[in-house]
Amino acid sequence: KMRWFFAFCVAVLVNAAPPHPHVVVVVIDDMGWANIGYHNPNNTRTPTMDALAKDGVIMDRHYTFFYCSPTRSSFLSGRLPLNVNQKNGPLAQPNSGIPVGMTLLSGKLTSAGYHTHQIGKWHCGMATDEHLPVMRGFNTSFGYLSGAEDHYTNLDSCGNCGKHTDLWRNHRPAYGENNTGYSAFAWTGEAVKIIERHNPERPLFMYVALQNMHAPNEVPERFKALFPPKYTSAYATYNGQGACADESITNITNALHSKDMWKDTLFVVFSDNGGPASTAVSGHMGNNWPLRGGKRTNWEGGVRTNAFVNGGDNVITQAMRGRTVEDYFHVCDWYATICHLAGVDPADNPPNLPGIDSINQWGVIEGTEKALRDEVPIMFLEREKTFQGSLIKGDYKIVFGLQDYASWEGPVYPNASGPIKPIPYDCGKGCLFNIQTDPTEHHDLAKEMPEKLKELQARVQYWKGEAYNPYRGKVQAKRMCRVMREKYGGFWGPYEKRWVPPAGP
């Protein structure tokens, strides 16, 4: 009996995740539900992601904000977007992005002994030095501060300052590293170099935020060439960006294997929002088939995103592999989940700022717990003269306010018919769907189930009252342009001294 007990304990220890696994998170920008092979195998070219997803754990109900910065702010801060940055104002606002008093995931992991690195898109604030990644818990940083730029030249425009270069390394502009080729290659190359130089005895956290598949729609010809002439050039370009992102993940995972770090690595991939599937949104070539809508809408196609985890056998056990998790998971939940694996307390309660909303969902991922999140508050925002948003409670979802578009795509989009022109759809005080039986949101139940609609409307009002909407400050455009020209030589970067919000409510 003692020998059996000892063998059982050894087996448990062998199958448990290591106390401080390496953590690599890759965010793909604007990837639609049908822009990945495991959802659309005949019309995409993402073999590495498909293999990792099928051999790992697919997060089938992974929810984000309906665009960019609020999702990234939520992931890094552990707050729901409504409690950190759901208005997505100009990044040059002095208090834009993630409030500096909040401890980011990178700061938590640094306190646990991790070496932490940020690569690629930041989009979480840049007006002051305090907003930079290296001031928010990252040991190193290489990327761009804004939401998008030219994939080749690193040029962007901000306000009335004209074209400028947006490329930053640690505390200063990345002089001499701009305009040197396709940006995804630069981000991937940086990630591979970090892995090659890393001491595996120290835990690694690497956050790689690719610009692919965000506008402008640009990709090297060899990726477009993966799609035969039956596809339009626009289709080949957009999905070529997905193929390029897949190659980035191939190179990063190969580097982890070569360094013998994969066995102790948790590898996470997700998209920041649904694909832009209408001319109402820049890029407008994403495909969320069979889901409704896309980026900048609250339909499932805008807020339910591709996501999966994989990793070495010391982290992802054989019992976990090949599973699909149907339970709700919000992007903010990665904060507490990763803190749990790192052995650090996720709590963060700075004065006058919201605490975390993140739930540790490792038990859900590994299959030992179910349904830790019954409610998913997605968005509650006064936008374009209407109150817009969505919320999930149990099997039901309410979508309210004016949605920019409400269409469905087919498995091949864009096609010869061209991009979808937006037809706004107004849900008023609420469209109601059972997203378990009707995930494509075809059947509005609002008139059939008035009591359920009232129940969700009450939850909407609750969360609306909870939303954190601080004064973000005023963009000092003249000063910003002068600093860009005279201090940074045409690069975009911090231009304000430490900003203190005005006193009062």
Short mmCIF file of C-alpha atoms in Angstrom, two decimals:
data_model
loop_
_atom_site.label_atom_id
_atom_site.label_comp_id
_atom_site.label_asym_id
_atom_site.label_seq_id
_atom_site.Cartn_x
_atom_site.Cartn_y
_atom_site.Cartn_z
CA LYS A 1 0.00 0.00 0.00
CA MET A 2 2.83 2.39 0.80
CA ARG A 3 4.53 1.61 -2.53
CA TRP A 4 1.22 2.30 -4.34
CA PHE A 5 0.77 5.59 -2.46
CA PHE A 6 4.34 6.65 -3.27
CA ALA A 7 3.86 5.82 -6.96
CA PHE A 8 0.60 7.79 -7.00
CA CYS A 9 2.27 10.85 -5.47
CA VAL A 10 5.11 10.67 -7.99
CA ALA A 11 2.60 10.49 -10.84
CA VAL A 12 0.76 13.55 -9.52
CA LEU A 13 4.00 15.48 -9.21
CA VAL A 14 5.11 14.50 -12.71
CA ASN A 15 1.78 15.56 -14.23
CA ALA A 16 1.47 18.83 -12.32
CA ALA A 17 2.47 22.08 -13.97
CA PRO A 18 5.90 23.29 -12.80
CA PRO A 19 5.71 25.99 -10.13
CA HIS A 20 7.13 28.65 -12.44
CA PRO A 21 6.58 27.64 -16.08
CA HIS A 22 7.84 29.79 -18.89
CA VAL A 23 4.90 31.74 -20.32
CA VAL A 24 4.75 32.91 -23.93
CA VAL A 25 1.65 34.78 -25.10
CA VAL A 26 1.14 35.61 -28.78
CA VAL A 27 -1.67 38.00 -29.74
CA ILE A 28 -2.75 38.08 -33.38
CA ASP A 29 -4.34 41.35 -34.41
CA ASP A 30 -7.79 41.29 -36.08
CA MET A 31 -7.82 37.56 -36.85
CA GLY A 32 -11.38 36.52 -37.67
CA TRP A 33 -13.05 33.32 -36.48
CA ALA A 34 -12.74 31.81 -39.98
CA ASN A 35 -9.19 33.06 -40.64
CA ILE A 36 -7.66 30.03 -38.93
CA GLY A 37 -7.54 26.47 -40.17
CA TYR A 38 -9.25 24.67 -37.33
CA HIS A 39 -12.37 26.73 -38.07
CA ASN A 40 -12.00 26.96 -41.86
CA PRO A 41 -9.57 24.23 -43.00
CA ASN A 42 -10.13 24.45 -46.75
CA ASN A 43 -9.53 28.18 -47.11
CA THR A 44 -6.66 29.10 -44.76
CA ARG A 45 -2.97 28.33 -44.39
CA THR A 46 -2.21 28.12 -40.66
CA PRO A 47 -0.78 24.59 -40.16
CA THR A 48 1.27 25.31 -37.04
CA MET A 49 -1.55 27.01 -35.16
CA ASP A 50 -3.95 24.26 -36.22
CA ALA A 51 -1.62 21.55 -34.92
CA LEU A 52 -0.98 23.38 -31.64
CA ALA A 53 -4.70 23.96 -31.10
CA LYS A 54 -5.73 20.39 -31.85
CA ASP A 55 -2.94 18.96 -29.68
CA GLY A 56 -3.57 21.49 -26.91
CA VAL A 57 -6.70 23.04 -25.42
CA ILE A 58 -9.05 25.11 -27.59
CA MET A 59 -10.78 27.92 -25.68
CA ASP A 60 -14.03 27.94 -27.64
CA ARG A 61 -15.77 30.68 -25.63
CA HIS A 62 -12.94 33.20 -25.30
CA TYR A 63 -14.31 36.76 -25.11
CA THR A 64 -12.62 40.12 -25.62
CA PHE A 65 -13.60 43.72 -26.29
CA PHE A 66 -14.70 44.53 -29.83
CA TYR A 67 -11.42 46.22 -30.74
CA CYS A 68 -7.75 46.71 -29.94
CA SER A 69 -6.54 48.66 -26.93
CA PRO A 70 -9.31 47.76 -24.44
CA THR A 71 -8.61 44.06 -24.98
CA ARG A 72 -4.87 44.49 -24.47
CA SER A 73 -5.45 46.69 -21.43
CA SER A 74 -7.78 44.03 -20.02
CA PHE A 75 -5.30 41.21 -20.57
CA LEU A 76 -2.37 43.04 -18.99
CA SER A 77 -4.27 44.62 -16.07
CA GLY A 78 -6.64 41.79 -15.14
CA ARG A 79 -9.60 44.17 -15.30
CA LEU A 80 -12.67 44.01 -17.47
CA PRO A 81 -12.39 46.69 -20.17
CA LEU A 82 -15.08 48.73 -18.39
CA ASN A 83 -12.72 48.95 -15.40
CA VAL A 84 -9.58 49.95 -17.23
CA ASN A 85 -9.90 51.46 -20.72
CA GLN A 86 -13.10 50.86 -22.64
CA LYS A 87 -13.36 54.32 -24.21
CA ASN A 88 -10.13 53.80 -26.19
CA GLY A 89 -9.37 57.52 -26.44
CA PRO A 90 -6.36 59.05 -28.21
CA LEU A 91 -3.15 57.45 -27.00
CA ALA A 92 -1.55 60.88 -26.67
CA GLN A 93 -3.94 61.77 -23.84
CA PRO A 94 -1.82 62.12 -20.69
CA ASN A 95 -3.76 59.40 -18.84
CA SER A 96 -4.59 57.21 -21.81
CA GLY A 97 -4.37 53.43 -21.82
CA ILE A 98 -3.83 51.57 -18.55
CA PRO A 99 -3.72 53.87 -15.50
CA VAL A 100 -0.17 53.91 -14.15
CA GLY A 101 -1.29 52.92 -10.65
CA MET A 102 -2.38 49.46 -11.82
CA THR A 103 0.08 46.57 -11.55
CA LEU A 104 0.36 44.78 -14.87
CA LEU A 105 0.81 41.05 -15.34
CA SER A 106 4.44 41.78 -16.22
CA GLY A 107 4.95 43.45 -12.83
CA LYS A 108 3.40 40.51 -11.01
CA LEU A 109 5.64 38.06 -12.84
CA THR A 110 8.75 40.18 -12.31
CA SER A 111 8.05 40.04 -8.58
CA ALA A 112 7.94 36.23 -8.91
CA GLY A 113 11.41 36.13 -10.45
CA TYR A 114 10.45 36.10 -14.12
CA HIS A 115 12.44 37.80 -16.86
CA THR A 116 9.80 39.70 -18.83
CA HIS A 117 9.76 40.96 -22.43
CA GLN A 118 7.29 42.95 -24.54
CA ILE A 119 7.49 42.70 -28.34
CA GLY A 120 5.38 44.31 -31.07
CA LYS A 121 2.20 46.30 -30.54
CA TRP A 122 1.76 48.13 -27.22
CA HIS A 123 -1.31 50.40 -27.54
CA CYS A 124 -1.70 50.78 -23.76
CA GLY A 125 -0.58 54.39 -23.25
CA MET A 126 2.49 56.42 -24.24
CA ALA A 127 2.11 60.08 -23.28
CA THR A 128 4.54 59.86 -20.33
CA ASP A 129 7.62 57.77 -19.62
CA GLU A 130 5.59 55.99 -16.93
CA HIS A 131 3.36 54.50 -19.61
CA LEU A 132 6.20 52.74 -21.43
CA PRO A 133 6.38 48.93 -21.17
CA VAL A 134 9.74 49.04 -19.37
CA MET A 135 8.13 51.20 -16.69
CA ARG A 136 5.22 48.74 -16.33
CA GLY A 137 7.14 45.64 -15.26
CA PHE A 138 8.80 44.55 -18.50
CA ASN A 139 12.56 44.14 -18.40
CA THR A 140 12.85 44.81 -22.14
CA SER A 141 10.61 46.21 -24.84
CA PHE A 142 10.82 46.42 -28.63
CA GLY A 143 7.81 47.48 -30.64
CA TYR A 144 5.47 50.30 -31.57
CA LEU A 145 3.41 52.39 -29.20
CA SER A 146 0.31 53.10 -31.27
CA GLY A 147 -2.46 50.92 -32.70
CA ALA A 148 -1.19 50.45 -36.25
CA GLU A 149 1.53 51.51 -38.66
CA ASP A 150 2.93 50.64 -42.06
CA HIS A 151 4.22 47.05 -41.88
CA TYR A 152 7.39 47.96 -43.80
CA THR A 153 8.31 51.57 -43.01
CA ASN A 154 7.04 51.80 -39.39
CA LEU A 155 5.45 55.12 -40.34
CA ASP A 156 2.29 56.31 -38.65
CA SER A 157 0.48 59.61 -38.25
CA CYS A 158 -0.72 61.24 -35.05
CA GLY A 159 -2.96 64.29 -34.88
CA ASN A 160 -1.62 67.14 -37.00
CA CYS A 161 2.02 66.14 -36.71
CA GLY A 162 2.20 64.39 -40.08
CA LYS A 163 4.00 61.14 -40.76
CA HIS A 164 6.37 59.93 -38.09
CA THR A 165 8.20 56.74 -37.15
CA ASP A 166 6.72 54.63 -34.39
CA LEU A 167 9.37 52.18 -33.20
CA TRP A 168 10.65 52.06 -29.63
CA ARG A 169 13.27 50.02 -27.81
CA ASN A 170 13.23 50.14 -24.02
CA HIS A 171 13.59 53.82 -23.03
CA ARG A 172 14.24 55.43 -26.40
CA PRO A 173 13.44 55.40 -30.12
CA ALA A 174 14.80 52.39 -32.01
CA TYR A 175 17.05 54.46 -34.23
CA GLY A 176 18.43 52.54 -37.20
CA GLU A 177 16.01 49.63 -36.76
CA ASN A 178 13.09 51.18 -38.62
CA ASN A 179 12.28 50.69 -42.30
CA THR A 180 14.34 47.49 -42.45
CA GLY A 181 11.74 45.02 -43.70
CA TYR A 182 8.38 43.48 -42.88
CA SER A 183 7.60 44.13 -39.21
CA ALA A 184 6.42 40.60 -38.35
CA PHE A 185 9.92 39.38 -39.16
CA ALA A 186 11.38 41.95 -36.76
CA TRP A 187 9.06 40.94 -33.91
CA THR A 188 9.70 37.25 -34.51
CA GLY A 189 13.44 37.75 -34.78
CA GLU A 190 13.47 39.62 -31.48
CA ALA A 191 11.51 36.81 -29.79
CA VAL A 192 13.87 34.14 -31.12
CA LYS A 193 16.95 36.10 -29.97
CA ILE A 194 15.51 36.50 -26.48
CA ILE A 195 14.88 32.76 -26.24
CA GLU A 196 18.35 31.90 -27.54
CA ARG A 197 19.99 34.16 -24.94
CA HIS A 198 17.73 33.21 -22.05
CA ASN A 199 18.93 31.18 -19.08
CA PRO A 200 16.32 28.38 -18.85
CA GLU A 201 16.82 28.18 -15.10
CA ARG A 202 15.03 31.51 -14.77
CA PRO A 203 11.32 31.64 -15.73
CA LEU A 204 10.53 33.61 -18.88
CA PHE A 205 7.47 35.72 -19.70
CA MET A 206 7.29 36.93 -23.28
CA TYR A 207 4.36 38.92 -24.65
CA VAL A 208 4.46 39.00 -28.46
CA ALA A 209 1.76 41.19 -30.03
CA LEU A 210 1.94 40.88 -33.81
CA GLN A 211 0.46 43.55 -36.07
CA ASN A 212 -0.75 40.84 -38.46
CA MET A 213 -3.63 40.82 -39.51
CA HIS A 214 -4.35 44.53 -38.88
CA ALA A 215 -4.54 47.19 -41.58
CA PRO A 216 -2.81 48.33 -43.65
CA ASN A 217 -3.28 45.06 -45.53
CA GLU A 218 0.31 44.27 -46.49
CA VAL A 219 2.24 41.00 -46.66
CA PRO A 220 5.23 39.63 -48.62
CA GLU A 221 4.28 38.02 -51.93
CA ARG A 222 5.34 34.52 -50.89
CA PHE A 223 2.48 34.41 -48.40
CA LYS A 224 -0.06 35.66 -50.95
CA ALA A 225 1.18 32.98 -53.33
CA LEU A 226 -0.10 30.28 -50.97
CA PHE A 227 -3.61 31.08 -52.24
CA PRO A 228 -4.42 30.00 -55.83
CA PRO A 229 -6.15 32.29 -58.36
CA LYS A 230 -9.64 31.13 -57.35
CA TYR A 231 -9.25 33.52 -54.38
CA THR A 232 -9.28 37.28 -54.88
CA SER A 233 -6.11 39.31 -54.34
CA ALA A 234 -7.71 40.89 -51.27
CA TYR A 235 -8.41 37.44 -49.82
CA ALA A 236 -4.86 36.28 -50.51
CA THR A 237 -3.41 39.40 -48.88
CA TYR A 238 -5.49 39.24 -45.72
CA ASN A 239 -5.12 35.50 -45.21
CA GLY A 240 -1.50 35.75 -46.27
CA GLN A 241 -1.04 37.87 -43.15
CA GLY A 242 -2.47 34.96 -41.17
CA ALA A 243 -0.05 32.57 -42.86
CA CYS A 244 2.81 34.91 -41.96
CA ALA A 245 1.66 34.97 -38.32
CA ASP A 246 1.63 31.18 -38.43
CA GLU A 247 5.27 31.18 -39.60
CA SER A 248 6.12 33.51 -36.69
CA ILE A 249 4.64 31.00 -34.26
CA THR A 250 6.54 28.19 -36.00
CA ASN A 251 9.83 30.03 -35.49
CA ILE A 252 9.11 30.93 -31.86
CA THR A 253 8.07 27.39 -30.90
CA ASN A 254 11.06 25.94 -32.74
CA ALA A 255 13.36 28.22 -30.75
CA LEU A 256 11.78 27.04 -27.49
CA HIS A 257 12.30 23.41 -28.52
CA SER A 258 15.92 24.08 -29.56
CA LYS A 259 16.63 25.68 -26.17
CA ASP A 260 14.95 22.72 -24.42
CA MET A 261 12.47 25.14 -22.84
CA TRP A 262 9.28 23.84 -24.46
CA LYS A 263 8.77 21.11 -21.87
CA ASP A 264 8.29 23.77 -19.19
CA THR A 265 6.39 26.32 -21.30
CA LEU A 266 2.77 27.48 -21.33
CA PHE A 267 2.09 28.79 -24.85
CA VAL A 268 -1.03 30.96 -25.31
CA VAL A 269 -2.42 32.33 -28.59
CA PHE A 270 -5.50 34.52 -29.02
CA SER A 271 -6.91 37.25 -31.24
CA ASP A 272 -7.67 40.65 -29.72
CA ASN A 273 -11.10 40.86 -31.38
CA GLY A 274 -13.01 39.46 -34.32
CA GLY A 275 -12.01 40.16 -37.89
CA PRO A 276 -13.07 43.47 -39.52
CA ALA A 277 -15.78 42.22 -41.89
CA SER A 278 -17.24 45.41 -43.36
CA THR A 279 -16.07 48.64 -44.93
CA ALA A 280 -17.20 50.28 -41.68
CA VAL A 281 -13.85 49.13 -40.24
CA SER A 282 -10.28 49.61 -41.50
CA GLY A 283 -8.97 46.42 -43.04
CA HIS A 284 -12.51 45.14 -43.74
CA MET A 285 -11.28 41.76 -45.04
CA GLY A 286 -11.66 39.60 -41.92
CA ASN A 287 -13.96 36.59 -41.91
CA ASN A 288 -15.95 35.45 -38.88
CA TRP A 289 -18.09 32.79 -40.59
CA PRO A 290 -20.43 31.40 -39.33
CA LEU A 291 -20.65 34.00 -36.56
CA ARG A 292 -22.47 37.29 -37.01
CA GLY A 293 -20.77 40.66 -37.36
CA GLY A 294 -17.15 41.41 -36.65
CA LYS A 295 -14.73 43.93 -35.22
CA ARG A 296 -16.44 47.02 -33.81
CA THR A 297 -19.72 45.20 -33.23
CA ASN A 298 -20.99 43.35 -30.17
CA TRP A 299 -22.16 40.31 -32.12
CA GLU A 300 -20.27 37.06 -31.51
CA GLY A 301 -18.13 37.72 -34.60
CA GLY A 302 -16.76 40.84 -32.92
CA VAL A 303 -16.11 39.63 -29.37
CA ARG A 304 -15.72 35.83 -29.44
CA THR A 305 -12.20 35.12 -30.64
CA ASN A 306 -9.87 32.33 -31.61
CA ALA A 307 -7.83 31.17 -28.62
CA PHE A 308 -5.90 28.07 -27.59
CA VAL A 309 -3.13 26.91 -25.28
CA ASN A 310 -0.39 24.36 -25.69
CA GLY A 311 2.99 23.74 -24.15
CA GLY A 312 5.33 21.08 -22.89
CA ASP A 313 4.30 17.94 -21.06
CA ASN A 314 5.26 19.46 -17.71
CA VAL A 315 2.51 22.04 -18.20
CA ILE A 316 -0.07 20.59 -20.61
CA THR A 317 -0.56 16.98 -19.56
CA GLN A 318 -1.70 14.21 -21.89
CA ALA A 319 -5.10 14.23 -20.20
CA MET A 320 -5.54 17.88 -21.19
CA ARG A 321 -4.58 17.49 -24.84
CA GLY A 322 -7.21 17.48 -27.54
CA ARG A 323 -9.84 19.12 -25.34
CA THR A 324 -12.18 21.96 -26.26
CA VAL A 325 -13.28 24.14 -23.34
CA GLU A 326 -16.84 25.37 -23.82
CA ASP A 327 -16.99 27.35 -20.56
CA TYR A 328 -16.84 31.15 -20.71
CA PHE A 329 -13.39 32.72 -20.46
CA HIS A 330 -12.77 36.46 -20.56
CA VAL A 331 -9.42 37.78 -21.74
CA CYS A 332 -8.88 39.40 -18.32
CA ASP A 333 -8.90 35.90 -16.79
CA TRP A 334 -5.40 35.20 -18.12
CA TYR A 335 -4.05 37.56 -15.43
CA ALA A 336 -5.13 35.48 -12.42
CA THR A 337 -4.62 32.20 -14.28
CA ILE A 338 -1.00 32.96 -15.14
CA CYS A 339 -0.34 34.43 -11.68
CA HIS A 340 -1.57 31.15 -10.22
CA LEU A 341 0.92 29.17 -12.29
CA ALA A 342 3.68 31.59 -11.31
CA GLY A 343 2.86 31.24 -7.62
CA VAL A 344 2.06 34.92 -7.10
CA ASP A 345 -1.02 36.55 -5.58
CA PRO A 346 -3.02 38.27 -8.37
CA ALA A 347 -4.69 40.77 -6.05
CA ASP A 348 -4.10 44.41 -6.97
CA ASN A 349 -5.97 47.11 -5.06
CA PRO A 350 -4.39 50.51 -5.72
CA PRO A 351 -6.06 53.53 -4.11
CA ASN A 352 -8.83 55.18 -6.12
CA LEU A 353 -8.62 52.55 -8.87
CA PRO A 354 -10.67 49.40 -9.52
CA GLY A 355 -9.24 46.07 -8.40
CA ILE A 356 -8.92 43.08 -10.70
CA ASP A 357 -11.90 41.24 -12.18
CA SER A 358 -9.78 38.29 -13.31
CA ILE A 359 -10.70 34.72 -12.34
CA ASN A 360 -8.11 31.96 -12.08
CA GLN A 361 -9.38 29.47 -14.66
CA TRP A 362 -6.51 26.99 -14.69
CA GLY A 363 -8.83 24.33 -13.32
CA VAL A 364 -11.16 24.89 -16.28
CA ILE A 365 -8.26 24.63 -18.74
CA GLU A 366 -6.94 21.43 -17.21
CA GLY A 367 -10.42 19.94 -16.88
CA THR A 368 -10.70 19.68 -13.09
CA GLU A 369 -13.25 22.49 -12.69
CA LYS A 370 -16.19 23.74 -14.73
CA ALA A 371 -18.09 26.98 -15.26
CA LEU A 372 -16.17 29.37 -13.01
CA ARG A 373 -17.54 32.35 -14.97
CA ASP A 374 -21.31 32.51 -15.44
CA GLU A 375 -21.40 36.17 -16.50
CA VAL A 376 -19.33 37.93 -19.16
CA PRO A 377 -19.68 41.73 -19.09
CA ILE A 378 -18.33 42.81 -22.48
CA MET A 379 -19.03 46.48 -23.15
CA PHE A 380 -21.09 49.33 -21.67
CA LEU A 381 -20.26 52.51 -23.54
CA GLU A 382 -21.85 55.75 -24.67
CA ARG A 383 -20.60 55.81 -28.24
CA GLU A 384 -21.75 57.82 -31.25
CA LYS A 385 -24.78 59.19 -29.37
CA THR A 386 -26.05 55.77 -28.34
CA PHE A 387 -25.51 53.44 -25.39
CA GLN A 388 -23.91 50.31 -26.87
CA GLY A 389 -22.66 47.02 -25.61
CA SER A 390 -23.36 43.43 -24.66
CA LEU A 391 -23.42 41.05 -21.73
CA ILE A 392 -23.68 37.29 -21.33
CA LYS A 393 -25.44 35.69 -18.37
CA GLY A 394 -25.84 31.93 -18.32
CA ASP A 395 -27.01 30.73 -21.72
CA TYR A 396 -28.25 34.17 -22.77
CA LYS A 397 -26.68 37.24 -24.31
CA ILE A 398 -28.07 40.75 -24.62
CA VAL A 399 -26.84 43.09 -27.35
CA PHE A 400 -27.99 46.69 -27.03
CA GLY A 401 -27.60 49.94 -28.94
CA LEU A 402 -26.62 50.65 -32.53
CA GLN A 403 -24.26 48.11 -34.09
CA ASP A 404 -22.16 49.28 -37.05
CA TYR A 405 -23.10 46.22 -39.11
CA ALA A 406 -24.86 42.90 -38.57
CA SER A 407 -23.96 40.67 -41.52
CA TRP A 408 -22.82 37.07 -41.86
CA GLU A 409 -20.03 35.98 -44.20
CA GLY A 410 -19.55 32.69 -46.01
CA PRO A 411 -16.45 30.48 -45.73
CA VAL A 412 -14.69 32.53 -48.44
CA TYR A 413 -14.69 36.26 -47.74
CA PRO A 414 -13.77 38.63 -49.30
CA ASN A 415 -14.82 37.19 -52.66
CA ALA A 416 -15.67 38.46 -56.14
CA SER A 417 -18.70 40.28 -54.75
CA GLY A 418 -16.35 42.66 -52.96
CA PRO A 419 -16.31 43.84 -49.33
CA ILE A 420 -19.53 44.07 -47.33
CA LYS A 421 -21.01 47.54 -47.11
CA PRO A 422 -22.26 48.32 -43.60
CA ILE A 423 -25.95 48.33 -42.79
CA PRO A 424 -26.27 49.47 -39.15
CA TYR A 425 -28.59 47.49 -36.90
CA ASP A 426 -30.18 49.07 -33.85
CA CYS A 427 -30.95 46.70 -30.96
CA GLY A 428 -32.29 49.60 -28.89
CA LYS A 429 -32.63 48.44 -25.30
CA GLY A 430 -31.87 44.86 -26.15
CA CYS A 431 -31.72 42.00 -28.64
CA LEU A 432 -31.72 38.67 -26.78
CA PHE A 433 -30.11 35.41 -27.90
CA ASN A 434 -29.54 31.95 -26.49
CA ILE A 435 -25.94 31.67 -27.62
CA GLN A 436 -25.69 28.02 -26.60
CA THR A 437 -28.39 26.90 -29.03
CA ASP A 438 -28.05 29.86 -31.42
CA PRO A 439 -24.37 30.89 -31.48
CA THR A 440 -24.81 32.64 -34.84
CA GLU A 441 -27.43 35.01 -33.36
CA HIS A 442 -30.17 34.49 -35.93
CA HIS A 443 -33.16 34.32 -33.56
CA ASP A 444 -33.89 37.37 -31.41
CA LEU A 445 -35.82 36.17 -28.34
CA ALA A 446 -36.56 39.62 -26.89
CA LYS A 447 -40.30 39.47 -27.59
CA GLU A 448 -40.63 35.78 -26.69
CA MET A 449 -38.81 36.06 -23.35
CA PRO A 450 -39.55 39.51 -21.87
CA GLU A 451 -38.68 38.45 -18.30
CA LYS A 452 -35.28 37.12 -19.34
CA LEU A 453 -34.70 40.35 -21.27
CA LYS A 454 -35.53 42.40 -18.14
CA GLU A 455 -33.17 40.26 -16.07
CA LEU A 456 -30.26 40.97 -18.42
CA GLN A 457 -31.20 44.63 -18.77
CA ALA A 458 -30.91 44.92 -14.99
CA ARG A 459 -27.42 43.44 -15.13
CA VAL A 460 -26.53 45.94 -17.87
CA GLN A 461 -27.61 48.82 -15.64
CA TYR A 462 -25.56 47.42 -12.78
CA TRP A 463 -22.39 47.22 -14.85
CA LYS A 464 -23.02 50.61 -16.43
CA GLY A 465 -22.99 52.06 -12.91
CA GLU A 466 -19.75 50.23 -12.09
CA ALA A 467 -17.80 51.48 -15.13
CA TYR A 468 -14.55 53.35 -14.44
CA ASN A 469 -14.45 56.48 -16.60
CA PRO A 470 -11.71 58.81 -15.35
CA TYR A 471 -10.67 62.08 -16.88
CA ARG A 472 -7.87 61.20 -19.29
CA GLY A 473 -6.46 64.67 -19.83
CA LYS A 474 -6.11 66.81 -22.93
CA VAL A 475 -3.74 66.11 -25.81
CA GLN A 476 -1.17 68.90 -26.02
CA ALA A 477 -0.73 68.65 -29.78
CA LYS A 478 1.77 71.47 -30.28
CA ARG A 479 4.03 70.20 -27.53
CA MET A 480 3.73 66.63 -28.80
CA CYS A 481 4.70 67.61 -32.34
CA ARG A 482 7.62 69.71 -31.11
CA VAL A 483 8.96 66.85 -28.97
CA MET A 484 8.65 64.44 -31.88
CA ARG A 485 10.64 66.76 -34.16
CA GLU A 486 13.22 68.20 -31.77
CA LYS A 487 13.77 65.51 -29.13
CA TYR A 488 13.16 62.30 -31.06
CA GLY A 489 14.09 63.32 -34.61
CA GLY A 490 10.79 62.29 -36.18
CA PHE A 491 9.95 59.36 -33.88
CA TRP A 492 6.80 59.22 -31.79
CA GLY A 493 7.24 58.89 -28.04
CA PRO A 494 6.38 60.27 -24.59
CA TYR A 495 6.01 64.04 -24.52
CA GLU A 496 4.48 64.83 -21.13
CA LYS A 497 6.01 64.91 -17.68
CA ARG A 498 4.38 62.81 -14.99
CA TRP A 499 0.66 63.52 -15.18
CA VAL A 500 -1.43 63.94 -12.03
CA PRO A 501 -5.23 63.94 -12.51
CA PRO A 502 -7.10 66.94 -11.11
CA ALA A 503 -8.55 66.63 -7.61
CA GLY A 504 -12.25 66.09 -7.10
CA PRO A 505 -14.83 63.54 -8.21
#
